[in-house]
PDB file of C-alpha atoms in Angstrom:
ATOM      1  CA  MET P   1      -4.977  54.817  39.694  1.00 57.00           C
ATOM      2  CA  THR P   2      -7.734  53.133  41.811  1.00 60.00           C
ATOM      3  CA  LYS P   3      -6.411  49.660  43.800  1.00 51.00           C
ATOM      4  CA  ARG P   4      -9.661  48.274  41.550  1.00 54.00           C
ATOM      5  CA  THR P   5      -7.902  49.332  38.051  1.00 46.00           C
ATOM      6  CA  THR P   6      -4.672  48.777  39.364  1.00 43.00           C
ATOM      7  CA  VAL P   7      -5.915  44.825  40.718  1.00 43.00           C
ATOM      8  CA  VAL P   8      -7.606  44.293  37.656  1.00 43.00           C
ATOM      9  CA  ILE P   9      -4.326  45.343  35.293  1.00 46.00           C
ATOM     10  CA  GLY P  10      -2.122  42.660  37.821  1.00 44.00           C
ATOM     11  CA  ALA P  11      -5.150  39.901  36.516  1.00 42.00           C
ATOM     12  CA  ILE P  12      -4.816  40.583  32.481  1.00 45.00           C
ATOM     13  CA  VAL P  13      -0.746  40.416  33.099  1.00 39.00           C
ATOM     14  CA  VAL P  14      -1.053  37.249  35.679  1.00 39.00           C
ATOM     15  CA  VAL P  15      -3.012  35.249  33.132  1.00 36.00           C
ATOM     16  CA  ALA P  16      -1.349  37.236  30.164  1.00 34.00           C
ATOM     17  CA  LEU P  17       1.543  35.360  31.533  1.00 35.00           C
ATOM     18  CA  VAL P  18       0.808  32.402  32.180  1.00 34.00           C
ATOM     19  CA  ALA P  19      -0.729  31.406  28.606  1.00 34.00           C
ATOM     20  CA  ALA P  20       2.656  32.742  27.082  1.00 35.00           C
ATOM     21  CA  GLY P  21       4.678  30.301  29.209  1.00 34.00           C
ATOM     22  CA  GLY P  22       1.771  27.416  28.576  1.00 35.00           C
ATOM     23  CA  LEU P  23       2.254  28.520  24.445  1.00 34.00           C
ATOM     24  CA  TRP P  24       5.544  28.066  25.747  1.00 33.00           C
ATOM     25  CA  TRP P  25       5.928  24.427  26.956  1.00 31.00           C
ATOM     26  CA  PHE P  26       3.537  23.213  24.129  1.00 37.00           C
ATOM     27  CA  LEU P  27       5.199  24.353  21.243  1.00 39.00           C
ATOM     28  CA  ARG P  28       8.358  24.378  22.952  1.00 43.00           C
ATOM     29  CA  ASP P  29      11.560  22.581  20.627  1.00 50.00           C
ATOM     30  CA  ASP P  30      10.884  18.957  22.635  1.00 68.00           C
ATOM     31  CA  ALA P  31      12.662  17.193  19.056  1.00 78.00           C
ATOM     32  CA  PRO P  32      14.212  14.555  19.762  1.00 86.00           C
ATOM     33  CA  ASP P  33      18.509  13.730  19.338  1.00 89.00           C
ATOM     34  CA  ALA P  34      19.230  12.891  15.712  1.00 91.00           C
ATOM     35  CA  VAL P  35      20.295   9.612  14.978  1.00 93.00           C
ATOM     36  CA  SER P  36      23.754   8.385  15.599  1.00 94.00           C
ATOM     37  CA  LEU P  37      25.176   5.037  16.304  1.00 95.00           C
ATOM     38  CA  ASP P  38      26.559   5.842  19.808  1.00 94.00           C
ATOM     39  CA  ALA P  39      22.508   5.823  21.001  1.00 92.00           C
ATOM     40  CA  ALA P  40      21.879   2.771  18.274  1.00 93.00           C
ATOM     41  CA  ARG P  41      24.616   1.192  19.714  1.00 93.00           C
ATOM     42  CA  GLU P  42      24.242   1.266  23.685  1.00 92.00           C
ATOM     43  CA  SER P  43      20.605   0.541  22.965  1.00 88.00           C
ATOM     44  CA  VAL P  44      21.206  -2.696  21.551  1.00 90.00           C
ATOM     45  CA  GLU P  45      23.812  -3.601  24.487  1.00 89.00           C
ATOM     46  CA  ALA P  46      21.186  -2.662  27.426  1.00 86.00           C
ATOM     47  CA  THR P  47      18.781  -4.798  25.631  1.00 77.00           C
ATOM     48  CA  SER P  48      20.809  -8.762  25.485  1.00 68.00           C
ATOM     49  CA  SER P  49      22.857  -7.408  28.149  1.00 61.00           C
ATOM     50  CA  THR P  50      21.420 -10.669  29.548  1.00 45.00           C
ATOM     51  CA  VAL P  51      20.807 -13.093  27.867  1.00 45.00           C
ATOM     52  CA  ASP P  52      18.494 -16.190  30.178  1.00 43.00           C
ATOM     53  CA  GLY P  53      20.852 -15.093  33.181  1.00 47.00           C
ATOM     54  CA  ALA P  54      24.172 -14.993  31.079  1.00 46.00           C
ATOM     55  CA  ALA P  55      26.419 -13.240  30.046  1.00 47.00           C
ATOM     56  CA  ALA P  56      25.585 -11.889  26.637  1.00 48.00           C
ATOM     57  CA  PRO P  57      27.582 -12.750  23.047  1.00 48.00           C
ATOM     58  CA  VAL P  58      30.826 -11.619  22.261  1.00 50.00           C
ATOM     59  CA  ASP P  59      29.974  -8.579  19.033  1.00 52.00           C
ATOM     60  CA  GLU P  60      32.587 -11.184  16.914  1.00 59.00           C
ATOM     61  CA  SER P  61      30.776 -13.378  14.255  1.00 62.00           C
ATOM     62  CA  PRO P  62      31.834 -16.226  14.266  1.00 61.00           C
ATOM     63  CA  ASP P  63      30.676 -17.765  10.433  1.00 72.00           C
ATOM     64  CA  GLY P  64      31.393 -14.432   9.502  1.00 89.00           C
ATOM     65  CA  LEU P  65      28.921 -11.850   8.096  1.00 96.00           C
ATOM     66  CA  ASP P  66      28.125 -13.729   4.686  1.00 96.00           C
ATOM     67  CA  GLY P  67      24.115 -13.789   4.361  1.00 97.00           C
ATOM     68  CA  THR P  68      20.545 -11.337   4.603  1.00 98.00           C
ATOM     69  CA  TRP P  69      20.329  -9.704   7.045  1.00 98.00           C
ATOM     70  CA  THR P  70      15.903  -9.034   8.023  1.00 98.00           C
ATOM     71  CA  VAL P  71      14.727  -5.930   9.133  1.00 97.00           C
ATOM     72  CA  ASP P  72      15.204  -6.965  12.814  1.00 92.00           C
ATOM     73  CA  THR P  73      11.294  -6.111  15.088  1.00 81.00           C
ATOM     74  CA  ASP P  74      12.273  -7.968  18.962  1.00 81.00           C
ATOM     75  CA  THR P  75      15.252  -6.319  19.710  1.00 84.00           C
ATOM     76  CA  GLY P  76      14.147  -2.282  20.704  1.00 84.00           C
ATOM     77  CA  ASP P  77      11.176  -0.429  20.328  1.00 83.00           C
ATOM     78  CA  PHE P  78      10.257   3.422  18.593  1.00 81.00           C
ATOM     79  CA  ASP P  79       8.364   6.108  20.246  1.00 79.00           C
ATOM     80  CA  PHE P  80      10.206   9.844  20.468  1.00 76.00           C
ATOM     81  CA  GLU P  81      10.847   9.037  23.642  1.00 73.00           C
ATOM     82  CA  SER P  82      13.569   5.658  23.925  1.00 76.00           C
ATOM     83  CA  ALA P  83      13.763   5.350  19.550  1.00 84.00           C
ATOM     84  CA  SER P  84      15.718   1.663  20.640  1.00 89.00           C
ATOM     85  CA  GLY P  85      14.304   0.329  17.651  1.00 93.00           C
ATOM     86  CA  THR P  86      14.543   0.428  14.208  1.00 96.00           C
ATOM     87  CA  PHE P  87      12.205   3.604  12.377  1.00 96.00           C
ATOM     88  CA  ALA P  88      13.203   6.188   9.995  1.00 96.00           C
ATOM     89  CA  GLY P  89      12.006   9.492   9.259  1.00 95.00           C
ATOM     90  CA  PHE P  90      12.714  13.110   8.568  1.00 92.00           C
ATOM     91  CA  ARG P  91      14.034  16.811  10.348  1.00 88.00           C
ATOM     92  CA  VAL P  92      13.238  19.903   8.547  1.00 84.00           C
ATOM     93  CA  GLN P  93      13.335  23.388  10.463  1.00 82.00           C
ATOM     94  CA  GLU P  94       9.853  25.968  10.505  1.00 71.00           C
ATOM     95  CA  GLU P  95       9.466  29.141  12.371  1.00 69.00           C
ATOM     96  CA  LEU P  96       7.173  29.532  14.302  1.00 56.00           C
ATOM     97  CA  SER P  97       5.022  33.137  14.802  1.00 54.00           C
ATOM     98  CA  THR P  98       6.051  34.364  19.273  1.00 56.00           C
ATOM     99  CA  ILE P  99       8.233  31.386  18.848  1.00 56.00           C
ATOM    100  CA  GLY P 100      10.660  31.341  16.487  1.00 58.00           C
ATOM    101  CA  SER P 101      13.006  28.381  14.936  1.00 72.00           C
ATOM    102  CA  THR P 102      12.057  24.322  16.461  1.00 77.00           C
ATOM    103  CA  THR P 103      12.728  21.775  14.304  1.00 84.00           C
ATOM    104  CA  ALA P 104      10.403  18.907  13.210  1.00 83.00           C
ATOM    105  CA  VAL P 105      10.848  15.475  14.113  1.00 90.00           C
ATOM    106  CA  GLY P 106       8.354  12.951  11.746  1.00 91.00           C
ATOM    107  CA  ARG P 107       9.347   9.481  12.555  1.00 94.00           C
ATOM    108  CA  THR P 108       7.511   5.890  11.951  1.00 94.00           C
ATOM    109  CA  GLY P 109       8.777   2.363  12.978  1.00 94.00           C
ATOM    110  CA  ASP P 110       6.982   0.485   9.825  1.00 95.00           C
ATOM    111  CA  VAL P 111       9.676  -0.070   8.553  1.00 97.00           C
ATOM    112  CA  SER P 112      10.769  -3.398   6.336  1.00 97.00           C
ATOM    113  CA  GLY P 113      13.670  -4.914   4.478  1.00 98.00           C
ATOM    114  CA  SER P 114      16.986  -6.263   4.745  1.00 98.00           C
ATOM    115  CA  ILE P 115      20.511  -6.537   3.203  1.00 98.00           C
ATOM    116  CA  THR P 116      22.959  -9.027   1.740  1.00 98.00           C
ATOM    117  CA  ILE P 117      26.434  -8.644   2.210  1.00 97.00           C
ATOM    118  CA  ALA P 118      28.926 -11.495   0.918  1.00 96.00           C
ATOM    119  CA  GLY P 119      33.346 -11.339   2.113  1.00 92.00           C
ATOM    120  CA  ASP P 120      32.920  -7.856   3.682  1.00 91.00           C
ATOM    121  CA  ALA P 121      30.821  -5.980   1.013  1.00 96.00           C
ATOM    122  CA  VAL P 122      26.737  -5.801   1.153  1.00 98.00           C
ATOM    123  CA  THR P 123      25.976  -6.340  -2.471  1.00 98.00           C
ATOM    124  CA  GLU P 124      22.045  -5.531  -2.217  1.00 98.00           C
ATOM    125  CA  GLY P 125      19.997  -3.853   0.057  1.00 98.00           C
ATOM    126  CA  SER P 126      16.024  -2.116  -0.145  1.00 98.00           C
ATOM    127  CA  PHE P 127      14.070  -0.723   2.508  1.00 98.00           C
ATOM    128  CA  THR P 128      10.398   0.356   2.422  1.00 98.00           C
ATOM    129  CA  VAL P 129       9.104   2.618   4.869  1.00 97.00           C
ATOM    130  CA  ASP P 130       4.995   2.483   5.993  1.00 97.00           C
ATOM    131  CA  LEU P 131       4.554   7.002   5.784  1.00 96.00           C
ATOM    132  CA  THR P 132       1.315   6.070   6.505  1.00 97.00           C
ATOM    133  CA  THR P 133       2.335   5.410  10.822  1.00 95.00           C
ATOM    134  CA  ILE P 134       4.593   8.571  10.366  1.00 94.00           C
ATOM    135  CA  THR P 135       4.057  10.642  13.723  1.00 92.00           C
ATOM    136  CA  THR P 136       6.153  13.860  14.335  1.00 86.00           C
ATOM    137  CA  ASN P 137       6.706  15.405  17.764  1.00 79.00           C
ATOM    138  CA  ASP P 138       4.112  17.708  17.452  1.00 76.00           C
ATOM    139  CA  ASP P 139       1.084  15.582  17.134  1.00 81.00           C
ATOM    140  CA  ARG P 140      -0.563  18.710  15.458  1.00 77.00           C
ATOM    141  CA  ARG P 141       1.423  18.773  12.772  1.00 79.00           C
ATOM    142  CA  ASP P 142       0.469  14.786  11.813  1.00 88.00           C
ATOM    143  CA  SER P 143      -2.410  15.377   9.081  1.00 87.00           C
ATOM    144  CA  ARG P 144       0.005  17.782   7.195  1.00 85.00           C
ATOM    145  CA  VAL P 145       2.654  15.254   6.957  1.00 88.00           C
ATOM    146  CA  GLN P 146      -0.489  12.521   6.109  1.00 92.00           C
ATOM    147  CA  SER P 147      -1.508  15.495   3.199  1.00 91.00           C
ATOM    148  CA  ALA P 148       1.742  16.306   1.731  1.00 89.00           C
ATOM    149  CA  LEU P 149       3.405  13.644   1.266  1.00 92.00           C
ATOM    150  CA  ASP P 150      -0.250  12.159  -0.350  1.00 94.00           C
ATOM    151  CA  THR P 151       0.061   8.989   2.123  1.00 95.00           C
ATOM    152  CA  GLY P 152      -3.248   7.824   0.575  1.00 96.00           C
ATOM    153  CA  GLN P 153      -1.897   7.702  -3.026  1.00 97.00           C
ATOM    154  CA  HIS P 154       1.573   6.813  -1.989  1.00 97.00           C
ATOM    155  CA  PRO P 155       1.744   4.947   1.436  1.00 97.00           C
ATOM    156  CA  GLU P 156       5.183   4.007   0.736  1.00 97.00           C
ATOM    157  CA  ALA P 157       8.859   5.078   0.831  1.00 97.00           C
ATOM    158  CA  THR P 158      11.809   3.290  -0.794  1.00 98.00           C
ATOM    159  CA  PHE P 159      15.463   2.772  -0.742  1.00 98.00           C
ATOM    160  CA  THR P 160      17.443   0.709  -3.348  1.00 98.00           C
ATOM    161  CA  LEU P 161      20.730   0.205  -3.341  1.00 98.00           C
ATOM    162  CA  THR P 162      22.704   0.245  -7.023  1.00 98.00           C
ATOM    163  CA  GLY P 163      26.014  -0.512  -6.069  1.00 97.00           C
ATOM    164  CA  PRO P 164      28.678  -2.716  -3.344  1.00 97.00           C
ATOM    165  CA  ILE P 165      29.198  -0.794   0.529  1.00 96.00           C
ATOM    166  CA  GLN P 166      32.394  -2.211   1.081  1.00 94.00           C
ATOM    167  CA  LEU P 167      32.872  -2.831   5.048  1.00 94.00           C
ATOM    168  CA  GLY P 168      36.409  -3.986   5.412  1.00 92.00           C
ATOM    169  CA  ALA P 169      37.511  -6.791   7.124  1.00 89.00           C
ATOM    170  CA  GLY P 170      37.159  -6.036  10.917  1.00 94.00           C
ATOM    171  CA  ALA P 171      33.353  -5.578  10.597  1.00 96.00           C
ATOM    172  CA  VAL P 172      33.069  -9.483  11.520  1.00 94.00           C
ATOM    173  CA  GLU P 173      34.911  -7.858  14.260  1.00 94.00           C
ATOM    174  CA  GLY P 174      31.984  -5.465  15.762  1.00 95.00           C
ATOM    175  CA  GLU P 175      34.328  -2.488  15.026  1.00 96.00           C
ATOM    176  CA  PRO P 176      32.439   0.004  13.568  1.00 97.00           C
ATOM    177  CA  VAL P 177      32.239   1.271   9.395  1.00 97.00           C
ATOM    178  CA  SER P 178      31.639   4.878   8.329  1.00 97.00           C
ATOM    179  CA  THR P 179      30.973   4.963   4.961  1.00 97.00           C
ATOM    180  CA  THR P 180      28.504   5.610   1.945  1.00 97.00           C
ATOM    181  CA  ALA P 181      25.226   3.483   0.221  1.00 97.00           C
ATOM    182  CA  SER P 182      24.864   4.910  -2.802  1.00 98.00           C
ATOM    183  CA  GLY P 183      20.926   4.689  -3.923  1.00 98.00           C
ATOM    184  CA  ASP P 184      17.705   5.428  -5.108  1.00 98.00           C
ATOM    185  CA  LEU P 185      15.460   7.001  -2.667  1.00 97.00           C
ATOM    186  CA  THR P 186      11.424   7.155  -3.809  1.00 98.00           C
ATOM    187  CA  ILE P 187       8.992   9.488  -2.535  1.00 96.00           C
ATOM    188  CA  LYS P 188       5.259  10.047  -2.751  1.00 95.00           C
ATOM    189  CA  GLY P 189       6.101   8.087  -6.566  1.00 95.00           C
ATOM    190  CA  THR P 190       9.103   9.741  -7.777  1.00 97.00           C
ATOM    191  CA  SER P 191      12.892   7.678  -6.970  1.00 97.00           C
ATOM    192  CA  ARG P 192      15.811  10.350  -7.191  1.00 97.00           C
ATOM    193  CA  PRO P 193      19.811   9.085  -6.704  1.00 98.00           C
ATOM    194  CA  VAL P 194      21.238  10.076  -3.311  1.00 97.00           C
ATOM    195  CA  GLN P 195      24.211   9.226  -1.251  1.00 97.00           C
ATOM    196  CA  VAL P 196      23.717   8.464   2.638  1.00 97.00           C
ATOM    197  CA  ALA P 197      26.627   8.947   4.887  1.00 97.00           C
ATOM    198  CA  VAL P 198      25.842   5.189   6.994  1.00 97.00           C
ATOM    199  CA  GLU P 199      27.154   3.812  10.422  1.00 98.00           C
ATOM    200  CA  ALA P 200      27.190   0.955  10.876  1.00 97.00           C
ATOM    201  CA  GLN P 201      28.305  -1.958  13.735  1.00 97.00           C
ATOM    202  CA  LEU P 202      27.672  -5.884  14.998  1.00 97.00           C
ATOM    203  CA  VAL P 203      26.622  -5.730  18.388  1.00 95.00           C
ATOM    204  CA  ASP P 204      25.815  -8.871  20.067  1.00 89.00           C
ATOM    205  CA  ARG P 205      25.105 -10.386  16.312  1.00 91.00           C
ATOM    206  CA  VAL P 206      22.929  -7.846  15.250  1.00 95.00           C
ATOM    207  CA  ILE P 207      23.825  -4.966  12.875  1.00 97.00           C
ATOM    208  CA  VAL P 208      22.698  -1.904  14.118  1.00 97.00           C
ATOM    209  CA  ILE P 209      23.100   1.067  11.356  1.00 97.00           C
ATOM    210  CA  VAL P 210      22.531   4.703  11.297  1.00 97.00           C
ATOM    211  CA  GLY P 211      22.070   7.287   8.169  1.00 97.00           C
ATOM    212  CA  SER P 212      21.066  10.302   6.784  1.00 97.00           C
ATOM    213  CA  VAL P 213      21.126  12.224   3.647  1.00 96.00           C
ATOM    214  CA  ASP P 214      20.024  15.786   3.197  1.00 95.00           C
ATOM    215  CA  ILE P 215      16.787  16.139   0.518  1.00 92.00           C
ATOM    216  CA  VAL P 216      14.683  18.562  -1.043  1.00 93.00           C
ATOM    217  CA  PHE P 217      11.233  17.464  -0.588  1.00 89.00           C
ATOM    218  CA  SER P 218      10.183  19.842  -3.736  1.00 92.00           C
ATOM    219  CA  ASP P 219      12.265  17.275  -6.262  1.00 94.00           C
ATOM    220  CA  PHE P 220       9.691  14.748  -4.664  1.00 94.00           C
ATOM    221  CA  GLY P 221       7.095  16.408  -5.266  1.00 92.00           C
ATOM    222  CA  VAL P 222       6.359  17.608  -1.846  1.00 89.00           C
ATOM    223  CA  GLU P 223       5.042  20.597  -0.577  1.00 83.00           C
ATOM    224  CA  THR P 224       5.029  22.000   2.849  1.00 71.00           C
ATOM    225  CA  PRO P 225       2.776  22.395   5.059  1.00 59.00           C
ATOM    226  CA  SER P 226       1.462  25.001   5.995  1.00 59.00           C
ATOM    227  CA  ALA P 227      -0.507  26.153   9.301  1.00 53.00           C
ATOM    228  CA  PRO P 228      -1.226  29.860  10.581  1.00 48.00           C
ATOM    229  CA  ILE P 229       1.037  29.783  13.203  1.00 48.00           C
ATOM    230  CA  VAL P 230       4.052  28.520  10.718  1.00 48.00           C
ATOM    231  CA  LEU P 231       5.157  31.731   9.380  1.00 45.00           C
ATOM    232  CA  SER P 232       7.272  29.452   7.016  1.00 51.00           C
ATOM    233  CA  VAL P 233       9.216  25.967   6.457  1.00 62.00           C
ATOM    234  CA  ASP P 234      12.297  24.971   5.394  1.00 73.00           C
ATOM    235  CA  ASP P 235      12.561  23.631   1.175  1.00 83.00           C
ATOM    236  CA  GLU P 236      15.057  21.003   2.730  1.00 87.00           C
ATOM    237  CA  GLY P 237      15.617  18.779   5.726  1.00 89.00           C
ATOM    238  CA  VAL P 238      17.447  15.414   6.895  1.00 92.00           C
ATOM    239  CA  MET P 239      16.121  11.968   6.099  1.00 95.00           C
ATOM    240  CA  GLU P 240      17.258   9.416   8.798  1.00 97.00           C
ATOM    241  CA  PHE P 241      16.830   6.114   9.990  1.00 97.00           C
ATOM    242  CA  GLN P 242      17.931   3.584  12.628  1.00 97.00           C
ATOM    243  CA  LEU P 243      18.325   0.339  11.497  1.00 97.00           C
ATOM    244  CA  LEU P 244      19.034  -3.287  13.062  1.00 97.00           C
ATOM    245  CA  LEU P 245      19.369  -6.535  11.054  1.00 97.00           C
ATOM    246  CA  ASP P 246      19.487  -9.343  12.169  1.00 96.00           C
ATOM    247  CA  ARG P 247      20.565 -12.636   9.750  1.00 95.00           C
ATOM    248  CA  GLN P 248      18.125 -15.099   8.808  1.00 87.00           C
TER     249      GLN P 248
END
């Protein structure tokens, strides 16, 4: 083998390694963590740790929890790095050629809605998610997600509570609550009854709620998006949300 041939082969190997490393960096599984009550509570505590230089209020609500609690748009913020405010979205597994299994995550901070509490129970609740602003952890997916959800015709997803949620007496004192919310989930114009696993806690006079539910996309008429690099996308995934609510 001549010296020139050796140099050429070496250069090709270096280029291939650099390209492979760049591809891994670009397509690595950098999905944000799933929703967590601990993480959401810590974010609220950090945001409201001081008020005008004074100590933050305690978790306990001296007036009870009765009333209407609406999505709080002032506490925290939303992006894939911090996600300290209100947001909703999905998680789904996909298989990419040459890369392997990754987690696709789509989220939006454009969530509105409220719950009504009477005594130690949530008696009403409904929320609306603007799907037209949903983005993913890889912007190459974004247009395909919008197409799969048909946001031009169905720009919103909704959840409406269909039964009361018992909170327990300790909720007003800031004790965490783990329960199930029964409701109707509507995506792409199709409504289905769902049972949503929910965790909630009163933190500095803000109700923090996180939850998730397994869904089958085809049940809502959603076809999983495709692309040349995508070998497969699961037809089922997780709908998740983080809500911060304050009393009106």
